[in-house]
Structures are given as structure tokens and as C-alpha cells.
mmCIF file of C-alpha atoms and ligand atoms in Angstrom:
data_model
loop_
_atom_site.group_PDB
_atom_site.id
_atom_site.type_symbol
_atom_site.label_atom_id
_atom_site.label_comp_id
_atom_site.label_asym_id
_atom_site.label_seq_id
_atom_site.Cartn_x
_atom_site.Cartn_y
_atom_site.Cartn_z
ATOM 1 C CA UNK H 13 22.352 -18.864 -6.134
ATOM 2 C CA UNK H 14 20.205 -21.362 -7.475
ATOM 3 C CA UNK H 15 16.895 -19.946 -9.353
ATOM 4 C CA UNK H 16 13.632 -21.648 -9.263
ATOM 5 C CA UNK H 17 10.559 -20.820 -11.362
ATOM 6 C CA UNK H 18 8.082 -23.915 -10.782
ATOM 7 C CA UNK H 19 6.457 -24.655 -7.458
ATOM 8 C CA UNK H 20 6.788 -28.083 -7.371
ATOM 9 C CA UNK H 21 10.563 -27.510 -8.005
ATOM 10 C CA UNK H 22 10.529 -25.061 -5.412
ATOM 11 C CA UNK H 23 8.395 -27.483 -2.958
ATOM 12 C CA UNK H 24 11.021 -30.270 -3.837
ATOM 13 C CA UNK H 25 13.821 -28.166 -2.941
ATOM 14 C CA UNK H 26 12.727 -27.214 0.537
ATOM 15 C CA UNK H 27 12.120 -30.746 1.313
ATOM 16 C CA UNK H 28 15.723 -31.755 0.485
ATOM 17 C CA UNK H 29 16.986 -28.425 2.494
ATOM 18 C CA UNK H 30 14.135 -29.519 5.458
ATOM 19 C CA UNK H 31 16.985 -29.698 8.128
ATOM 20 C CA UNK H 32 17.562 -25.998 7.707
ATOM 21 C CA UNK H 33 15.195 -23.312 8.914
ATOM 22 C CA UNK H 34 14.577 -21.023 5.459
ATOM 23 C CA UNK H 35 13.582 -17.072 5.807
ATOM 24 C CA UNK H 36 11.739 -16.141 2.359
ATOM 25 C CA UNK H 37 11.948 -12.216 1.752
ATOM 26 C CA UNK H 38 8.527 -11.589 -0.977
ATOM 27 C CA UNK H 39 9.490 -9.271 -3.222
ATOM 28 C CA UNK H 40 8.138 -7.541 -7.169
ATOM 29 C CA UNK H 41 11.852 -6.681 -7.863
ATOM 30 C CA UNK H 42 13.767 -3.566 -8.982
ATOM 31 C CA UNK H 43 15.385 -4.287 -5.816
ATOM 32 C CA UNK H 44 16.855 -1.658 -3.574
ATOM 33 C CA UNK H 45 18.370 -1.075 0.041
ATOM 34 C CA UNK H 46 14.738 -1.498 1.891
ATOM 35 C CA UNK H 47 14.658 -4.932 0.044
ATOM 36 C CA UNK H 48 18.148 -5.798 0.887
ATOM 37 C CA UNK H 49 17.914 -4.810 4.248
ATOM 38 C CA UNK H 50 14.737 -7.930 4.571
ATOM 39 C CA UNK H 51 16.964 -10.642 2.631
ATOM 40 C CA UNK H 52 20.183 -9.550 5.666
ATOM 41 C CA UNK H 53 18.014 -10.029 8.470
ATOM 42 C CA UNK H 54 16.451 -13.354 6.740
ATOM 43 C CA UNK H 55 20.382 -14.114 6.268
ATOM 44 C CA UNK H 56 20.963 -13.742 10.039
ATOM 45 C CA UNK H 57 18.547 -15.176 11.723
ATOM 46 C CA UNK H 58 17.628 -18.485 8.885
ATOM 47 C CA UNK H 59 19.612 -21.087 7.785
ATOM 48 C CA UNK H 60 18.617 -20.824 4.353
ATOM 49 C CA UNK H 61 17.211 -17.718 2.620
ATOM 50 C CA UNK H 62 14.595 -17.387 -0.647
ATOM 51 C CA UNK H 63 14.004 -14.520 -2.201
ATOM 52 C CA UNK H 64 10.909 -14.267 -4.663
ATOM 53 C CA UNK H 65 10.224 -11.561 -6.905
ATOM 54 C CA UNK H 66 7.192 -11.818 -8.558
ATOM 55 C CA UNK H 67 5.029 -9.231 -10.000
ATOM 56 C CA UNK H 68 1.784 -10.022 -8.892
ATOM 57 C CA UNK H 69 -1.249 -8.602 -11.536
ATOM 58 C CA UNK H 70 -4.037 -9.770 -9.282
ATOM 59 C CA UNK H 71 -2.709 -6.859 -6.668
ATOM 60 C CA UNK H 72 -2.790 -4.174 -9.232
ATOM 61 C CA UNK H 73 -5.697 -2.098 -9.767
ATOM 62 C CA UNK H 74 -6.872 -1.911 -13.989
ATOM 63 C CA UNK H 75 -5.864 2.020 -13.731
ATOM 64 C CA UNK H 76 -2.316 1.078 -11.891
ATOM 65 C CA UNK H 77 1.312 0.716 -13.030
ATOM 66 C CA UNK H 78 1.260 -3.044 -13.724
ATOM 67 C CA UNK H 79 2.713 -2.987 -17.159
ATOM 68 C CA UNK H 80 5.118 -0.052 -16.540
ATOM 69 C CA UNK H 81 6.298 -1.734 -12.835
ATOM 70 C CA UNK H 82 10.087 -1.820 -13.093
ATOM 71 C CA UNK H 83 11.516 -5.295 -13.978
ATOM 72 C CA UNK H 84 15.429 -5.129 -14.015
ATOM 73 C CA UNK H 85 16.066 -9.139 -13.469
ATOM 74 C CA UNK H 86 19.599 -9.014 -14.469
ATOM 75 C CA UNK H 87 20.509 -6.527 -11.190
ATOM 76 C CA UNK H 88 17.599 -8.011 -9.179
ATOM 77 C CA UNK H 89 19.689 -11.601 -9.709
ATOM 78 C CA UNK H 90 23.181 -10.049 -9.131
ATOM 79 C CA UNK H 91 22.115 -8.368 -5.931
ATOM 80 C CA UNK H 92 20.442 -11.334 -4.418
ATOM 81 C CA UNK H 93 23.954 -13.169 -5.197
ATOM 82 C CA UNK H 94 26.102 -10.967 -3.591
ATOM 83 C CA UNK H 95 23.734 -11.314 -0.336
ATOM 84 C CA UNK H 96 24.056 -15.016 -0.674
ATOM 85 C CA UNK H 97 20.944 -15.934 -1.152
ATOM 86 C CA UNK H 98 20.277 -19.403 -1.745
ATOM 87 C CA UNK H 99 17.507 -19.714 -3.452
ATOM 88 C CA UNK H 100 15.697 -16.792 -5.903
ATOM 89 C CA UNK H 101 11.744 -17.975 -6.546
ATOM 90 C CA UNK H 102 11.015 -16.803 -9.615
ATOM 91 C CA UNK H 103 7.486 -18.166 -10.828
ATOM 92 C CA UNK H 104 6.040 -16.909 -13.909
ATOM 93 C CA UNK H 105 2.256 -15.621 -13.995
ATOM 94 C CA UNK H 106 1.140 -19.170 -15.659
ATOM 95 C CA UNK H 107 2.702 -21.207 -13.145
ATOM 96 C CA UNK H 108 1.275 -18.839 -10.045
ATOM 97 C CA UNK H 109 -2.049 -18.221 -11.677
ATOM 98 C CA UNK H 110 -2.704 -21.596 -14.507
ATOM 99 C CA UNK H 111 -6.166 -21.613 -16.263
ATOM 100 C CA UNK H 112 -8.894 -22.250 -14.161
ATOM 101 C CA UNK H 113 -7.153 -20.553 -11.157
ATOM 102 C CA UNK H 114 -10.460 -19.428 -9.035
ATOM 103 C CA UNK H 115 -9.473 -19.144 -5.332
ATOM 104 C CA UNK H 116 -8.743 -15.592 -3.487
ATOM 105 C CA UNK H 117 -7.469 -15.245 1.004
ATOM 106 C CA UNK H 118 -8.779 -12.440 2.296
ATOM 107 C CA UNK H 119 -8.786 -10.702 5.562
ATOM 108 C CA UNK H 120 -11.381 -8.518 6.253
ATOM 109 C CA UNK H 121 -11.755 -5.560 8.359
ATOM 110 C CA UNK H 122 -7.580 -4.269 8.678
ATOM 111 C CA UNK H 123 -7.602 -3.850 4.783
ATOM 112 C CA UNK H 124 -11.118 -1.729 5.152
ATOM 113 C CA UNK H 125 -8.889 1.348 5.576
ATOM 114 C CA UNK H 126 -5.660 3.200 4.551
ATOM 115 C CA UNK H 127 -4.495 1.908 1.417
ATOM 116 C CA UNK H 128 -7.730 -0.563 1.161
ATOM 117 C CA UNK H 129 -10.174 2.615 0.304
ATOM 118 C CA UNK H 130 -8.271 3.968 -2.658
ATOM 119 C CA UNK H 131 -6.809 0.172 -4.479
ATOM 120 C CA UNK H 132 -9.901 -2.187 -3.817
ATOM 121 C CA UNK H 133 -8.511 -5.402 -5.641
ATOM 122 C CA UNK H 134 -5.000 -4.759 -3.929
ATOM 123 C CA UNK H 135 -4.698 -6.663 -0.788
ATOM 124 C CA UNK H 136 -7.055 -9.726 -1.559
ATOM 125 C CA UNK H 137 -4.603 -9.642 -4.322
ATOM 126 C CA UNK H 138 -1.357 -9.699 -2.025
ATOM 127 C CA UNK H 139 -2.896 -12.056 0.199
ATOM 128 C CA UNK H 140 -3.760 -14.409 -2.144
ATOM 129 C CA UNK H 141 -0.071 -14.534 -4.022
ATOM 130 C CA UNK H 142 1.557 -14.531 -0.258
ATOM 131 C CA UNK H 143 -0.427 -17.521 1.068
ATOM 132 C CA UNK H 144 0.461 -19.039 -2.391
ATOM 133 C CA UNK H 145 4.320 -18.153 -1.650
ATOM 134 C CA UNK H 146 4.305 -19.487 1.777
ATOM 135 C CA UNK H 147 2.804 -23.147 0.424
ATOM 136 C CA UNK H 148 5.264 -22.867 -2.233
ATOM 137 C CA UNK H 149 8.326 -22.001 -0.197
ATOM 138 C CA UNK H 150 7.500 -23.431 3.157
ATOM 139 C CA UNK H 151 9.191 -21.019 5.168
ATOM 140 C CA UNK H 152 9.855 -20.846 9.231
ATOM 141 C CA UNK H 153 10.042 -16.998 8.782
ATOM 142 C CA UNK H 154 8.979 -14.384 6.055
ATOM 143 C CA UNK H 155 10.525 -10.908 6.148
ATOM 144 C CA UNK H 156 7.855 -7.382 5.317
ATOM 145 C CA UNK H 157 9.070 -4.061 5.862
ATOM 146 C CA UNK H 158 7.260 -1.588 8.206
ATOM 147 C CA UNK H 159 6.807 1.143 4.755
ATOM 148 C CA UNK H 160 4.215 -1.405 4.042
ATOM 149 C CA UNK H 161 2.584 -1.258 7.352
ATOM 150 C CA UNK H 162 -0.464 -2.170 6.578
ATOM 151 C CA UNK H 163 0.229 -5.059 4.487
ATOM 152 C CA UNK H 164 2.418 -6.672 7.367
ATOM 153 C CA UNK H 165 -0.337 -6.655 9.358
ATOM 154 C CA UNK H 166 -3.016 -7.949 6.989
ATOM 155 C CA UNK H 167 -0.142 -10.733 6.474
ATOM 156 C CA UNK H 168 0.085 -11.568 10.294
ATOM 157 C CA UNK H 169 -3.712 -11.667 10.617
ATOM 158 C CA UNK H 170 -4.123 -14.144 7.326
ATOM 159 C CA UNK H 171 -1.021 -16.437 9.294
ATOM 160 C CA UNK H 172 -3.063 -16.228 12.919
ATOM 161 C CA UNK H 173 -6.069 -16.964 11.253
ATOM 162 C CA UNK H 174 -5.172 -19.574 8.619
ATOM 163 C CA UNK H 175 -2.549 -21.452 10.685
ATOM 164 C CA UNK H 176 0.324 -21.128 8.612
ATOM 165 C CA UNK H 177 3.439 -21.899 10.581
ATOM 166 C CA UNK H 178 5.102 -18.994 9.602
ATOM 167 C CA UNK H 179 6.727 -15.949 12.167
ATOM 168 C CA UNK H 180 6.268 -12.742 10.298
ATOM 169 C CA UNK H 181 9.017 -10.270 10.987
ATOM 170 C CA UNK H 182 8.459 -6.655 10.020
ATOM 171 C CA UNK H 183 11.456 -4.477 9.818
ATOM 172 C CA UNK H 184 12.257 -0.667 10.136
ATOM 173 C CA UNK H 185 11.890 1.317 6.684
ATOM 174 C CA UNK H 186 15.035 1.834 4.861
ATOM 175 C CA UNK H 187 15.361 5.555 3.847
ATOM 176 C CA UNK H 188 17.401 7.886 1.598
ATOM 177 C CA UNK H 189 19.619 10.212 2.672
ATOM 178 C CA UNK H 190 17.357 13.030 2.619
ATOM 179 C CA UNK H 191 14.478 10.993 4.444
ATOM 180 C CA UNK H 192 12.786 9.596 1.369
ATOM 181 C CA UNK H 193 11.354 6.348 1.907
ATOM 182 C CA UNK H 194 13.115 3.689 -0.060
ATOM 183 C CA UNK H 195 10.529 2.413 -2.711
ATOM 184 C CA UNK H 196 10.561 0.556 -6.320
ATOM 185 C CA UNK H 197 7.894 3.484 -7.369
ATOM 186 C CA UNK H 198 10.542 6.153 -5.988
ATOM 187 C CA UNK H 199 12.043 5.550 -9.792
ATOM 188 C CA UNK H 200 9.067 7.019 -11.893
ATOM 189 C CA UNK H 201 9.663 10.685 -10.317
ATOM 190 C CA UNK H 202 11.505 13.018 -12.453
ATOM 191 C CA UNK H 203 13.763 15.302 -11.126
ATOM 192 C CA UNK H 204 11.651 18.226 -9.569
ATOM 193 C CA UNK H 205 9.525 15.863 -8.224
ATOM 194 C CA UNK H 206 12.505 13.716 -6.469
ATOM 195 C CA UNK H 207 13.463 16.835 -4.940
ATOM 196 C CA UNK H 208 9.828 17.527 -3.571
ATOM 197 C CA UNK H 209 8.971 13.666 -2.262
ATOM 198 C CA UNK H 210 11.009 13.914 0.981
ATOM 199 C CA UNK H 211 8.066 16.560 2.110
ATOM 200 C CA UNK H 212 5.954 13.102 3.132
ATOM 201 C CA UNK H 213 8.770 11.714 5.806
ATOM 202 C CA UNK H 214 9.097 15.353 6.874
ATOM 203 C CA UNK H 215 5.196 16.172 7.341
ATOM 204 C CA UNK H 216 5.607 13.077 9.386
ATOM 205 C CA UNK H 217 8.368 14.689 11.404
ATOM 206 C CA UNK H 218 5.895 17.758 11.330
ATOM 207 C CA UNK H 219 2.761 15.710 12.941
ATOM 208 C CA UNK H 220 5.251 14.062 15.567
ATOM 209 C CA UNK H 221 6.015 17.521 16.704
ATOM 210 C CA UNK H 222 2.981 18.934 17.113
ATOM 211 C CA UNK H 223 2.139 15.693 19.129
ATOM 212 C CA UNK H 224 5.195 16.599 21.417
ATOM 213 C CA UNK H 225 3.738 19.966 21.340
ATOM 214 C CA UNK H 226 0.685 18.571 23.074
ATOM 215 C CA UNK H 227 -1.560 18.284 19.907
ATOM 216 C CA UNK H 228 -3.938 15.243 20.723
ATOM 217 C CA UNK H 229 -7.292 16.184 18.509
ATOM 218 C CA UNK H 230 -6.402 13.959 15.320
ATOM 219 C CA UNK H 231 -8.588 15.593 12.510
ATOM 220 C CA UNK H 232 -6.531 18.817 13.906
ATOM 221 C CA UNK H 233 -3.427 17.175 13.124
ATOM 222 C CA UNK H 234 -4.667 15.814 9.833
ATOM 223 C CA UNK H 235 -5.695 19.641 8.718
ATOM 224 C CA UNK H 236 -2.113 21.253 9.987
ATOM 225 C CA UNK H 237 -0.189 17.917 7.478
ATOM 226 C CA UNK H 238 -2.611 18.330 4.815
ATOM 227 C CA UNK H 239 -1.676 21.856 5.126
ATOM 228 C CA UNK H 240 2.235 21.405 5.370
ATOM 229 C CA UNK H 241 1.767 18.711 2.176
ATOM 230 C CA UNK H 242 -0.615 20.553 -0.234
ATOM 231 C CA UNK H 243 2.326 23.111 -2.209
ATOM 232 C CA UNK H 244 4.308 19.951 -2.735
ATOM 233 C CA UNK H 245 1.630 17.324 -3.788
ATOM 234 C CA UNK H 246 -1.057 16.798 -6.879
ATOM 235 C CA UNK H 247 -3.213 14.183 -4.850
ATOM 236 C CA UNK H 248 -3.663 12.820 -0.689
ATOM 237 C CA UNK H 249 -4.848 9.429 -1.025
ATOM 238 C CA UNK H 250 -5.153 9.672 3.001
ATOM 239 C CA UNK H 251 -3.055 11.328 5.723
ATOM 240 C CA UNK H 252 -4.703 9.444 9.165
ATOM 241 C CA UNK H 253 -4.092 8.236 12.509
ATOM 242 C CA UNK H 254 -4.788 5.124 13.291
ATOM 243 C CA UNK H 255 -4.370 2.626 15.961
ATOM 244 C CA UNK H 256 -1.191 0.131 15.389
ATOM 245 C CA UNK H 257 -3.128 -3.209 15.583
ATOM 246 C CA UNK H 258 -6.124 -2.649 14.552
ATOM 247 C CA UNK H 259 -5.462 -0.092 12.132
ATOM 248 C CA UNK H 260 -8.954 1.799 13.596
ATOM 249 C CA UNK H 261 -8.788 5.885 13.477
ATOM 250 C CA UNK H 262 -7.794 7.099 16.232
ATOM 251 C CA UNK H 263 -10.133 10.622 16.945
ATOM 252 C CA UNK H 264 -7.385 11.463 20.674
ATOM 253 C CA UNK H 265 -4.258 10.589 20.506
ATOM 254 C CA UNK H 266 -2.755 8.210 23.337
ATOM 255 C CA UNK H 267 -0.184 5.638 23.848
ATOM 256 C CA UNK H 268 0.953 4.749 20.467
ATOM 257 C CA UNK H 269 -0.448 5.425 17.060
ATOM 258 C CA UNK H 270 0.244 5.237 13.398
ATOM 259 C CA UNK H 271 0.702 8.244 11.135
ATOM 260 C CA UNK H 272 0.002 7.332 7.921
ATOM 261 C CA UNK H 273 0.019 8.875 4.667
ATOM 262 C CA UNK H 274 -0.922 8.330 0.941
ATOM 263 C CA UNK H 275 -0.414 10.966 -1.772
ATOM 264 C CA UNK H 276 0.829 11.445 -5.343
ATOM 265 C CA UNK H 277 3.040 13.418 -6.116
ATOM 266 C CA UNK H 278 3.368 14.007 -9.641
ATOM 267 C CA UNK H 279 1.871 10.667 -10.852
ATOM 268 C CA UNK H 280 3.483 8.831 -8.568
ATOM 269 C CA UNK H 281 1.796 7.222 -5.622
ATOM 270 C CA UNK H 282 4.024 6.842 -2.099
ATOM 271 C CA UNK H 283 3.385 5.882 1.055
ATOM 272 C CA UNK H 284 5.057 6.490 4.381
ATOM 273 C CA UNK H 285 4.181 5.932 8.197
ATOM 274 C CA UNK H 286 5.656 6.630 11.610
ATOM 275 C CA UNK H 287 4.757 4.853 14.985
ATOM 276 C CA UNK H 288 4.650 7.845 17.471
ATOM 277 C CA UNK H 289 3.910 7.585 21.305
ATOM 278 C CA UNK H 290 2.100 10.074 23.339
ATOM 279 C CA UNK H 291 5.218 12.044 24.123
ATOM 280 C CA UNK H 292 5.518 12.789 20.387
ATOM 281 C CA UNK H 293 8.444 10.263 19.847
ATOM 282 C CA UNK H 294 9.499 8.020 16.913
ATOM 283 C CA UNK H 295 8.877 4.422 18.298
ATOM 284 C CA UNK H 296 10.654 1.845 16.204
ATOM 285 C CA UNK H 297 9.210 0.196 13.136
ATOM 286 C CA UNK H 298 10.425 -3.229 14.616
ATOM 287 C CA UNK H 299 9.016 -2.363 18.252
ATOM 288 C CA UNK H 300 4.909 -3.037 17.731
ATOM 289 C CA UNK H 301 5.777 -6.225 15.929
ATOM 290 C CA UNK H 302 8.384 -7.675 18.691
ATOM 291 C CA UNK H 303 5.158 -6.624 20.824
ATOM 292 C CA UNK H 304 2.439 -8.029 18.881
ATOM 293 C CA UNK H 305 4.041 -11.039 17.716
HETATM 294 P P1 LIG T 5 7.779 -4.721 -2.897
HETATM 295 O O1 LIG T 5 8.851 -5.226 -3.804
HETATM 296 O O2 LIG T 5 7.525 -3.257 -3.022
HETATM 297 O O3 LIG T 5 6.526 -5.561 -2.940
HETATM 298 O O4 LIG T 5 8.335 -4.893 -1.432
HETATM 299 C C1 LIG T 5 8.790 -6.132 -0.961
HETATM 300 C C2 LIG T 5 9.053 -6.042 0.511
HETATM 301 O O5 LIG T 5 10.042 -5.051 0.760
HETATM 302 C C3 LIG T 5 7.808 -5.616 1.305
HETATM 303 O O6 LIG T 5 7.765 -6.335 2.521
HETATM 304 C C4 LIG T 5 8.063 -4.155 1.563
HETATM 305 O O7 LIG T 5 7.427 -3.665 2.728
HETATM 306 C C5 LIG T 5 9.566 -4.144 1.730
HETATM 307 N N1 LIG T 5 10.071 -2.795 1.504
HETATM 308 C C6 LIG T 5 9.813 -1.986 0.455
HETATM 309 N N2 LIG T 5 10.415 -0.791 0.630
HETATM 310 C C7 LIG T 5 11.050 -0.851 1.824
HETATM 311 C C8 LIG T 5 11.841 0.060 2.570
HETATM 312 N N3 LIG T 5 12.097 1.286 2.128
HETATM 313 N N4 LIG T 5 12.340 -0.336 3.762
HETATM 314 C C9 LIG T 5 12.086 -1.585 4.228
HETATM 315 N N5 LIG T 5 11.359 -2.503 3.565
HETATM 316 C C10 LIG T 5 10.840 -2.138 2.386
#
């Protein structure tokens, strides 16, 4: 695996490899299952396949976990060889962000809500470092995973509206045994507090019920979670329903919506949705994007 940390290097190299159609899989490292399962399905369906990890400061709030975010490069790099990747894009913050740097993408109204109320720098942030990825990498196809739900979207909007000529592919969250959403953050929790995180996938399992159950009056099925999560959590960012495109709360619940919920537990901040249909059935993370896309 080759390993590139200047843009114009990287730029250079896609140009010599411009034959080939390359998949890039954006990552911040500390590199786990949910990442893996991105740089397989880049390794599948691409010719070549970049993986970046960079941990992006302008997507961190002053207050958040930049300086603490795990950083095990050694791993990250052994990992990414075993799964043949080709190329591992791995800028420093002077050579993503030199002196002077003054320009920021962002998409409005989807990043209004969710995750966009409680970290206001975040996704202008993202946006910014993934428009500056896709320029630096070139890539026919970039690979997000559906625990980030809202940030594939924002991504697919900035692509549609900015004309990159880039297919986004979002793909199904990767999960622990015990229904714990795969996440880099998932290593901060100690060991009571491992043992209470799976409560957020199964208050999801809990609102899907009571949708099968006939529950359609969201705010009544954000009191019954908020309810279920309360003995197991110290903060809800948000627990909300919200339509899957445009990411608008949803006050009835038809066709298909998105469950959604941010909380802390401990000090820890996760996140975790569900697509759900009327009947009260898991619809697959991949499905909405095949859809939309
Ligand atoms: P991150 O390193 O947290 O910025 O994540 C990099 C990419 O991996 C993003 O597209 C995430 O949505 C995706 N990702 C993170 N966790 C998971 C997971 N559990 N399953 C699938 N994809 C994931």
C-alpha cells in the first residue's frame, strides 16, 4: 500500500492510475469493522481503492474530543494493507488547511437539524474537508456509512449541487454483537458504560415496535424512547423522527421514516438510526440510497 500525504502527490497519482475507476473510503482513523466494511465494498465495486484518514479540526466543536480523538496509525496502516488498499491519503493539517486557508462548502437546510442543533461548526466543517478530499483524490465513487445518516446525505446534496462527479454510496451500519453500533467514540466508554450503550440500538428496536403496534403520533413515540433511554443515559442530544430525504420531522408516521437518536452516555456522545416503514419494519440502510441515488 502506497501512502500519500501531499495533494499534489495524491492528484499526480490518480492521473497516472486514470484508466482505473478509484472508490475513496473518508475516514479519522482508529479504524474498525464499520470502516472496513466501506473500504470492501470500495474494493468490489472500484478498480482502485483510497483510503484517507484524516482528523479534521474544522469539524470539531472547541468543547469536543479533538485532541483526545483516537489516532492508532500503526493498526489504521496494517488494516488498510491487509484489505489491499492501494492507496492510504494521509494529509497533514498544514497541507489540508496552509496559512491563509479562508474558504468553507456548506449545505444548508439538511444540516439545520439532528446532529446540526447540538455541534454548529460540525458539518460546514465535514463538508468543507470532503469537497477538499474529492478534488484531491478524484474519485468515481466515495463510500459513507448509514450510522452517519445525516452526513451522507448532506454529502449527496453538496455532490448534486456542486457537480462533483462523484456516486455516493451509503452502506448498512456495522454493529457489535450485542447491537452496539460500531463507532471510533465506542472506545472512550468504560466498562459499566459499554455494558449500558447497546440500550440506544435497542430503544430503536423499542420505537419500531410500537410502530408495528400501530403507534403513528411521533412526539408519542419520542416520550415512550426517552422514557425506555433515561435509567441508562446522562444526556439526549435528540431522539426524532424525521423524513429520510429531507431529514424534516415527521409529526404522523407514514411510509418510511428515520429514527434517530443522539445521547451521552457517560461522556460519551453516540449516535444511531433505523429506517422503519409504516408496518414497523427495519428497511435497509442501503435501500433509501439505491432509491434516492
Ligand atoms: P469516521 O472515521 O467516524 O469519520 O467514519 C468514517 C466513515 O465510516 C463514515 O462514512 C462513517 O459513517 C463510517 N462508519 C462509521 N461507523 C460505521 C459503522 N458502524 N458502520 C458503517 N459505517 C460506519
Amino acid at each position: 500500500m502506497k501512502i500519500i500525504t501531499h495533494i499534489s502527490e495524491m492528484q499526480q497519482w490518480t492521473k497516472e492510475n486514470g484508466g482505473h475507476s478509484i472508490g475513496l473510503v473518508p475516514t479519522m482513523g482508529a479504524l474498525h469493522e464499520g470502516h472496513l466494511s466501506l473500504v470492501r465494498a470500495a474494493r468490489k465495486e472500484s478498480g482502485r481503492v483510497v483510503a484517507s484518514i484524516f482528523v479534521n479540526p474544522t469539524q470539531f466543536g472547541p468543547k469536543e474530543d479533538l485532541k483526545n480523538y483516537p489516532r492508532p496509525i500503526a493498526r489504521d496502516r496494517k488494516l488498510l494493507d491487509e484489505e489491499k488498499v492501494d492507496v492510504l491519503f494521509y494529509p497533514s493539517a498544514r497541507e489540508m488547511y496552509p496559512d491563509g486557508f479562508q474558504t468553507e462548502v456548506r449545505v444548508k437546510g439538511l444540516t439545520e437539524g439532528l446532529c446540526g442543533k447540538f455541534r454548529p461548526v460540525h458539518f460546514a466543517g465535514m463538508t468543507t474537508v470532503v469537497a477538499k478530499l474529492f478534488n484531491a483524490v478524484l474519485p468515481a465513487k466515495a463510500y459513507f456509512g448509514a450510522k452517519d445518516y445525516q452526513q451522507a446525505m448532506v454529502v449527496k446534496r453538496m455532490v448534486r449541487d456542486l457537480n462533483f462527479p462523484v456516486e455516493i454510496r451509503m452502506l448498512e451500519t456495522v454493529r457489535e454483537r450485542d447491537g452496539l453500533a460500531m463507532s471510533s467514540r465506542n472506545a472512550y466508554l468504560n466498562r459499566m458504560e459499554r455494558i449500558k450503550a447497546p440500550m440506544v440500538n435497542l430503544a430503536l428496536d423499542y420505537a419500531e415496535a410500537l410502530i408495528r403496534q400501530g403507534l403513528r403520533d411521533t412526539d408519542q413515540i419520542q416520550t415512550e424512547i426517552r422514557g425506555f433511554l433515561k435509567p441508562f443515559v446522562s444526556k439526549i442530544d435528540y431522539i426524532e423522527v424525521v423524513h429520510p430525504e429531507n431529514l424534516m420531522p415527521i409529526r404522523r408516521f407514514q411510509g418510511t421514516g428515520l429514527l434517530a437518536i443522539a445521547c451521552y452516555i457517560g461522556a460519551t456522545r453516540l449516535i444511531d438510526n433505523r429506517l422503519v416503514n409504516q408496518h414497523g419494519t427495519k428497511v435497509p440502510g442501503t435501500y433509501y440510497a439505491k432509491t434516492t441515488s
